[in-house]
mmCIF file of C-alpha atoms in Angstrom:
data_model
loop_
_atom_site.group_PDB
_atom_site.id
_atom_site.type_symbol
_atom_site.label_atom_id
_atom_site.label_comp_id
_atom_site.label_asym_id
_atom_site.label_seq_id
_atom_site.Cartn_x
_atom_site.Cartn_y
_atom_site.Cartn_z
ATOM 1 C CA MET A 1 -3.174 11.790 -11.510
ATOM 2 C CA GLN A 2 -0.543 10.584 -9.073
ATOM 3 C CA LYS A 3 0.869 7.096 -9.257
ATOM 4 C CA THR A 4 2.993 5.089 -6.935
ATOM 5 C CA THR A 5 6.136 3.302 -8.052
ATOM 6 C CA GLY A 6 6.516 1.077 -4.991
ATOM 7 C CA SER A 7 4.831 -2.294 -5.428
ATOM 8 C CA ARG A 8 2.235 -3.593 -2.968
ATOM 9 C CA ARG A 9 4.704 -6.356 -2.071
ATOM 10 C CA ASP A 10 7.407 -3.762 -1.248
ATOM 11 C CA GLN A 11 4.926 -1.886 0.914
ATOM 12 C CA MET A 12 3.903 -5.004 2.815
ATOM 13 C CA LEU A 13 7.509 -6.102 3.419
ATOM 14 C CA LEU A 14 8.588 -2.674 4.619
ATOM 15 C CA PHE A 15 5.545 -2.383 6.884
ATOM 16 C CA ALA A 16 6.078 -5.869 8.361
ATOM 17 C CA ARG A 17 9.802 -5.251 8.962
ATOM 18 C CA ASN A 18 9.033 -2.036 10.795
ATOM 19 C CA PHE A 19 6.275 -3.674 12.815
ATOM 20 C CA LEU A 20 8.808 -6.217 14.070
ATOM 21 C CA LYS A 21 11.218 -3.412 14.987
ATOM 22 C CA HIS A 22 8.619 -1.006 16.448
ATOM 23 C CA PRO A 23 5.380 -2.882 17.308
ATOM 24 C CA ARG A 24 4.231 -0.214 19.784
ATOM 25 C CA MET A 25 4.516 2.469 17.111
ATOM 26 C CA LEU A 26 2.517 0.631 14.433
ATOM 27 C CA GLY A 27 -0.054 -1.505 16.235
ATOM 28 C CA SER A 28 -0.626 -3.874 13.295
ATOM 29 C CA VAL A 29 1.565 -6.146 11.188
ATOM 30 C CA ILE A 30 -0.262 -5.266 7.929
ATOM 31 C CA PRO A 31 -1.597 -1.983 6.485
ATOM 32 C CA SER A 32 -5.248 -0.922 6.784
ATOM 33 C CA SER A 33 -7.965 -2.670 4.754
ATOM 34 C CA ARG A 34 -10.009 -0.919 2.054
ATOM 35 C CA PHE A 35 -13.051 -1.275 4.323
ATOM 36 C CA LEU A 36 -11.355 0.710 7.064
ATOM 37 C CA ILE A 37 -10.140 3.309 4.567
ATOM 38 C CA ASP A 38 -13.590 3.772 3.011
ATOM 39 C CA GLY A 39 -15.243 3.886 6.437
ATOM 40 C CA LEU A 40 -12.841 6.594 7.545
ATOM 41 C CA LEU A 41 -12.700 8.730 4.409
ATOM 42 C CA LYS A 42 -16.473 8.894 3.897
ATOM 43 C CA HIS A 43 -16.450 11.552 6.625
ATOM 44 C CA LEU A 44 -14.115 13.794 4.642
ATOM 45 C CA ASP A 45 -15.656 16.406 2.301
ATOM 46 C CA PHE A 46 -13.130 16.283 -0.523
ATOM 47 C CA ASN A 47 -14.874 19.057 -2.484
ATOM 48 C CA ARG A 48 -14.340 21.495 0.378
ATOM 49 C CA ALA A 49 -11.040 20.301 1.888
ATOM 50 C CA ARG A 50 -7.943 22.211 0.832
ATOM 51 C CA VAL A 51 -5.537 21.337 3.657
ATOM 52 C CA ILE A 52 -5.439 17.781 5.015
ATOM 53 C CA VAL A 53 -2.965 16.430 7.564
ATOM 54 C CA GLU A 54 -2.174 12.765 8.191
ATOM 55 C CA TYR A 55 -0.239 11.503 11.206
ATOM 56 C CA GLY A 56 1.804 8.323 10.833
ATOM 57 C CA PRO A 57 1.157 7.557 7.146
ATOM 58 C CA GLY A 58 3.468 4.532 7.183
ATOM 59 C CA VAL A 59 3.821 3.199 3.635
ATOM 60 C CA GLY A 60 1.046 5.472 2.374
ATOM 61 C CA THR A 61 -1.904 3.063 2.334
ATOM 62 C CA ILE A 62 -4.377 5.789 3.330
ATOM 63 C CA THR A 63 -2.250 8.575 1.848
ATOM 64 C CA THR A 64 -2.653 7.288 -1.712
ATOM 65 C CA HIS A 65 -6.436 6.957 -1.314
ATOM 66 C CA VAL A 66 -6.643 10.550 -0.061
ATOM 67 C CA LEU A 67 -4.571 11.774 -3.018
ATOM 68 C CA LYS A 68 -6.835 9.934 -5.476
ATOM 69 C CA ARG A 69 -9.938 11.643 -4.067
ATOM 70 C CA MET A 70 -8.799 15.103 -3.051
ATOM 71 C CA HIS A 71 -9.164 18.346 -5.006
ATOM 72 C CA PRO A 72 -6.408 19.282 -7.502
ATOM 73 C CA ASP A 73 -5.718 22.450 -5.485
ATOM 74 C CA ALA A 74 -5.601 20.703 -2.102
ATOM 75 C CA LYS A 75 -2.475 19.933 -0.063
ATOM 76 C CA LEU A 76 -1.830 16.754 1.927
ATOM 77 C CA ILE A 77 0.755 17.115 4.695
ATOM 78 C CA VAL A 78 1.861 13.808 6.192
ATOM 79 C CA ILE A 79 3.887 13.716 9.401
ATOM 80 C CA GLU A 80 5.950 10.586 9.992
ATOM 81 C CA MET A 81 8.646 9.780 12.585
ATOM 82 C CA ASN A 82 9.969 6.570 11.005
ATOM 83 C CA ASP A 83 13.006 7.123 8.747
ATOM 84 C CA ASP A 84 12.202 4.149 6.483
ATOM 85 C CA PHE A 85 8.626 5.290 5.873
ATOM 86 C CA VAL A 86 9.671 8.894 5.192
ATOM 87 C CA ARG A 87 12.161 7.691 2.592
ATOM 88 C CA PHE A 88 9.632 5.305 1.034
ATOM 89 C CA LEU A 89 6.966 8.019 0.688
ATOM 90 C CA ARG A 90 9.367 10.562 -0.782
ATOM 91 C CA GLU A 91 10.651 8.049 -3.331
ATOM 92 C CA ASN A 92 7.389 6.312 -4.251
ATOM 93 C CA VAL A 93 4.550 8.849 -4.057
ATOM 94 C CA PRO A 94 5.566 11.573 -6.537
ATOM 95 C CA ASP A 95 2.469 13.773 -6.187
ATOM 96 C CA PRO A 96 3.158 17.537 -5.980
ATOM 97 C CA ARG A 97 0.193 17.939 -3.620
ATOM 98 C CA LEU A 98 1.941 15.738 -1.052
ATOM 99 C CA HIS A 99 4.351 17.204 1.515
ATOM 100 C CA VAL A 100 6.189 14.669 3.686
ATOM 101 C CA VAL A 101 7.382 15.904 7.089
ATOM 102 C CA HIS A 102 9.916 13.898 9.089
ATOM 103 C CA GLY A 103 8.786 14.712 12.599
ATOM 104 C CA SER A 104 6.184 14.419 15.336
ATOM 105 C CA ALA A 105 2.433 14.993 15.207
ATOM 106 C CA ALA A 106 2.933 17.340 18.165
ATOM 107 C CA ASP A 107 4.584 19.770 15.720
ATOM 108 C CA VAL A 108 1.512 20.055 13.478
ATOM 109 C CA GLY A 109 1.029 23.781 14.153
ATOM 110 C CA PRO A 110 4.568 24.894 13.253
ATOM 111 C CA GLU A 111 4.657 22.543 10.242
ATOM 112 C CA LEU A 112 1.446 24.089 8.879
ATOM 113 C CA LYS A 113 2.874 27.594 9.444
ATOM 114 C CA LYS A 114 6.039 26.695 7.506
ATOM 115 C CA LEU A 115 3.859 25.925 4.491
ATOM 116 C CA GLY A 116 1.836 29.114 4.882
ATOM 117 C CA TYR A 117 -1.292 27.632 6.476
ATOM 118 C CA ASP A 118 -2.981 28.781 9.681
ATOM 119 C CA SER A 119 -5.231 25.738 9.949
ATOM 120 C CA ALA A 120 -6.248 22.397 8.450
ATOM 121 C CA ASP A 121 -9.630 21.215 7.240
ATOM 122 C CA TYR A 122 -9.079 17.622 8.359
ATOM 123 C CA ALA A 123 -6.545 15.555 10.251
ATOM 124 C CA ILE A 124 -6.311 11.770 9.921
ATOM 125 C CA SER A 125 -4.515 9.490 12.336
ATOM 126 C CA GLY A 126 -3.868 5.837 13.037
ATOM 127 C CA ILE A 127 -0.916 6.355 15.377
ATOM 128 C CA PRO A 128 -1.389 4.141 18.458
ATOM 129 C CA PHE A 129 -2.471 6.633 21.110
ATOM 130 C CA SER A 130 -2.954 3.862 23.693
ATOM 131 C CA THR A 131 0.796 3.113 23.862
ATOM 132 C CA MET A 132 1.923 6.744 24.186
ATOM 133 C CA PRO A 133 2.885 8.495 27.400
ATOM 134 C CA PRO A 134 -0.268 10.307 28.613
ATOM 135 C CA GLU A 135 1.315 13.756 28.340
ATOM 136 C CA VAL A 136 2.349 13.159 24.706
ATOM 137 C CA ARG A 137 -1.134 11.912 23.780
ATOM 138 C CA ALA A 138 -2.813 14.900 25.478
ATOM 139 C CA ASP A 139 -0.423 17.315 23.748
ATOM 140 C CA ILE A 140 -1.100 15.895 20.270
ATOM 141 C CA LEU A 141 -4.877 15.903 20.779
ATOM 142 C CA GLN A 142 -4.898 19.455 22.120
ATOM 143 C CA LYS A 143 -2.720 20.747 19.282
ATOM 144 C CA THR A 144 -4.826 18.937 16.681
ATOM 145 C CA ASN A 145 -8.009 20.489 18.048
ATOM 146 C CA ALA A 146 -6.319 23.918 17.921
ATOM 147 C CA VAL A 147 -5.300 23.696 14.226
ATOM 148 C CA LEU A 148 -8.609 22.399 12.846
ATOM 149 C CA ASN A 149 -11.076 24.691 11.107
ATOM 150 C CA PRO A 150 -14.424 24.898 12.979
ATOM 151 C CA GLN A 151 -16.116 22.825 10.230
ATOM 152 C CA GLY A 152 -13.291 20.301 10.124
ATOM 153 C CA ALA A 153 -12.775 16.971 11.849
ATOM 154 C CA PHE A 154 -10.147 14.659 13.275
ATOM 155 C CA LEU A 155 -10.604 11.189 11.739
ATOM 156 C CA VAL A 156 -9.043 8.515 13.915
ATOM 157 C CA TYR A 157 -8.746 4.732 13.628
ATOM 158 C CA GLN A 158 -7.502 2.663 16.577
ATOM 159 C CA PHE A 159 -7.344 -0.962 17.626
ATOM 160 C CA SER A 160 -8.077 -0.092 21.257
ATOM 161 C CA PRO A 161 -11.264 1.736 22.344
ATOM 162 C CA SER A 162 -9.401 3.595 25.094
ATOM 163 C CA ILE A 163 -8.836 6.709 22.947
ATOM 164 C CA GLY A 164 -12.551 7.547 23.047
ATOM 165 C CA MET A 165 -12.514 9.214 26.457
ATOM 166 C CA HIS A 166 -9.367 11.199 25.584
ATOM 167 C CA LEU A 167 -10.935 12.480 22.368
ATOM 168 C CA GLU A 168 -14.032 13.523 24.310
ATOM 169 C CA ARG A 169 -11.881 15.592 26.681
ATOM 170 C CA ALA A 170 -10.030 17.378 23.865
ATOM 171 C CA PHE A 171 -12.732 17.841 21.221
ATOM 172 C CA GLY A 172 -16.279 19.194 20.971
ATOM 173 C CA THR A 173 -18.217 16.148 19.769
ATOM 174 C CA VAL A 174 -17.039 12.613 19.089
ATOM 175 C CA THR A 175 -18.824 9.798 17.254
ATOM 176 C CA ARG A 176 -17.606 6.211 17.013
ATOM 177 C CA THR A 177 -18.186 3.288 14.638
ATOM 178 C CA PHE A 178 -16.604 -0.143 14.374
ATOM 179 C CA GLU A 179 -14.937 -1.763 11.348
ATOM 180 C CA PRO A 180 -14.730 -5.560 11.701
ATOM 181 C CA LEU A 181 -13.255 -6.099 8.228
ATOM 182 C CA ASN A 182 -9.709 -5.159 9.142
ATOM 183 C CA ILE A 183 -6.822 -7.002 10.801
ATOM 184 C CA PRO A 184 -7.201 -6.348 13.640
ATOM 185 C CA PRO A 185 -10.769 -4.928 13.722
ATOM 186 C CA ALA A 186 -10.725 -1.184 14.311
ATOM 187 C CA GLN A 187 -12.586 1.569 16.122
ATOM 188 C CA LEU A 188 -13.259 4.607 13.897
ATOM 189 C CA TYR A 189 -13.785 8.039 15.461
ATOM 190 C CA VAL A 190 -14.885 11.396 14.068
ATOM 191 C CA ALA A 191 -13.949 14.202 16.469
ATOM 192 C CA ARG A 192 -15.251 17.685 15.765
ATOM 193 C CA PRO A 193 -13.185 20.580 17.128
ATOM 194 C CA ARG A 194 -13.948 22.468 20.313
ATOM 195 C CA ALA A 195 -13.664 26.269 20.214
ATOM 196 C CA VAL A 196 -10.245 27.362 21.481
ATOM 197 C CA ALA A 197 -10.392 30.162 24.070
#
C-alpha cells in the first residue's frame, strides 16, 4: 500500500501559497473535502478501471484516495502544470502505479501513447474550466472525450455551474449533482463519452 511522506500541514501550506500566486488556476484556497471526494469517486468502477487520468492533481488530495482504492494492476496518470505541485507529488507520493506528467491536460492523448495506452477508463478533473480561454477549454474537453473508453466517464468537480453546457456539447450524456459540504460548495458532473467519428 502506498503512503505519503508529506504532512497534511505541508500540503495545506503549499496549496494556499499557490492559490495566492495563481488563484485563477486553483479556484479554492484549500483542497477538496472528503465529501466531495467520496461523491466524485463513487462513480468510478475501481474493479474494472486499469487506466485513470487526473488533471490538475495539486497536492494529491484526490490522487491519494484514488491510489488507495484502485486495482493493484491499474495506472494513475496525473497531469499537472504547476512546478511546485509536480515536485511535491514526485517526492511525497511514492506509489509505482502513479505517473506524474508535467504538462497540459490538452496533451492527454500523446501522454497516454508514451506510456503504451490507447485510451483511459476514467478521467478526473477539478481544473477551473470557467477561467480558461474558450478555445483551450473546448480543446481539452474534445480530447478527453476522444481518449475515453466507451464505458468510461469524465468525472468533473467545479465551483461554477457554467461548465455544464460545455460538457453537454462535447460528451454523450452528462449528469450533475451538488456537494454543499466543501469550501466552496461544488458542482459534480459525470460525463459519458460520445462516439468519435
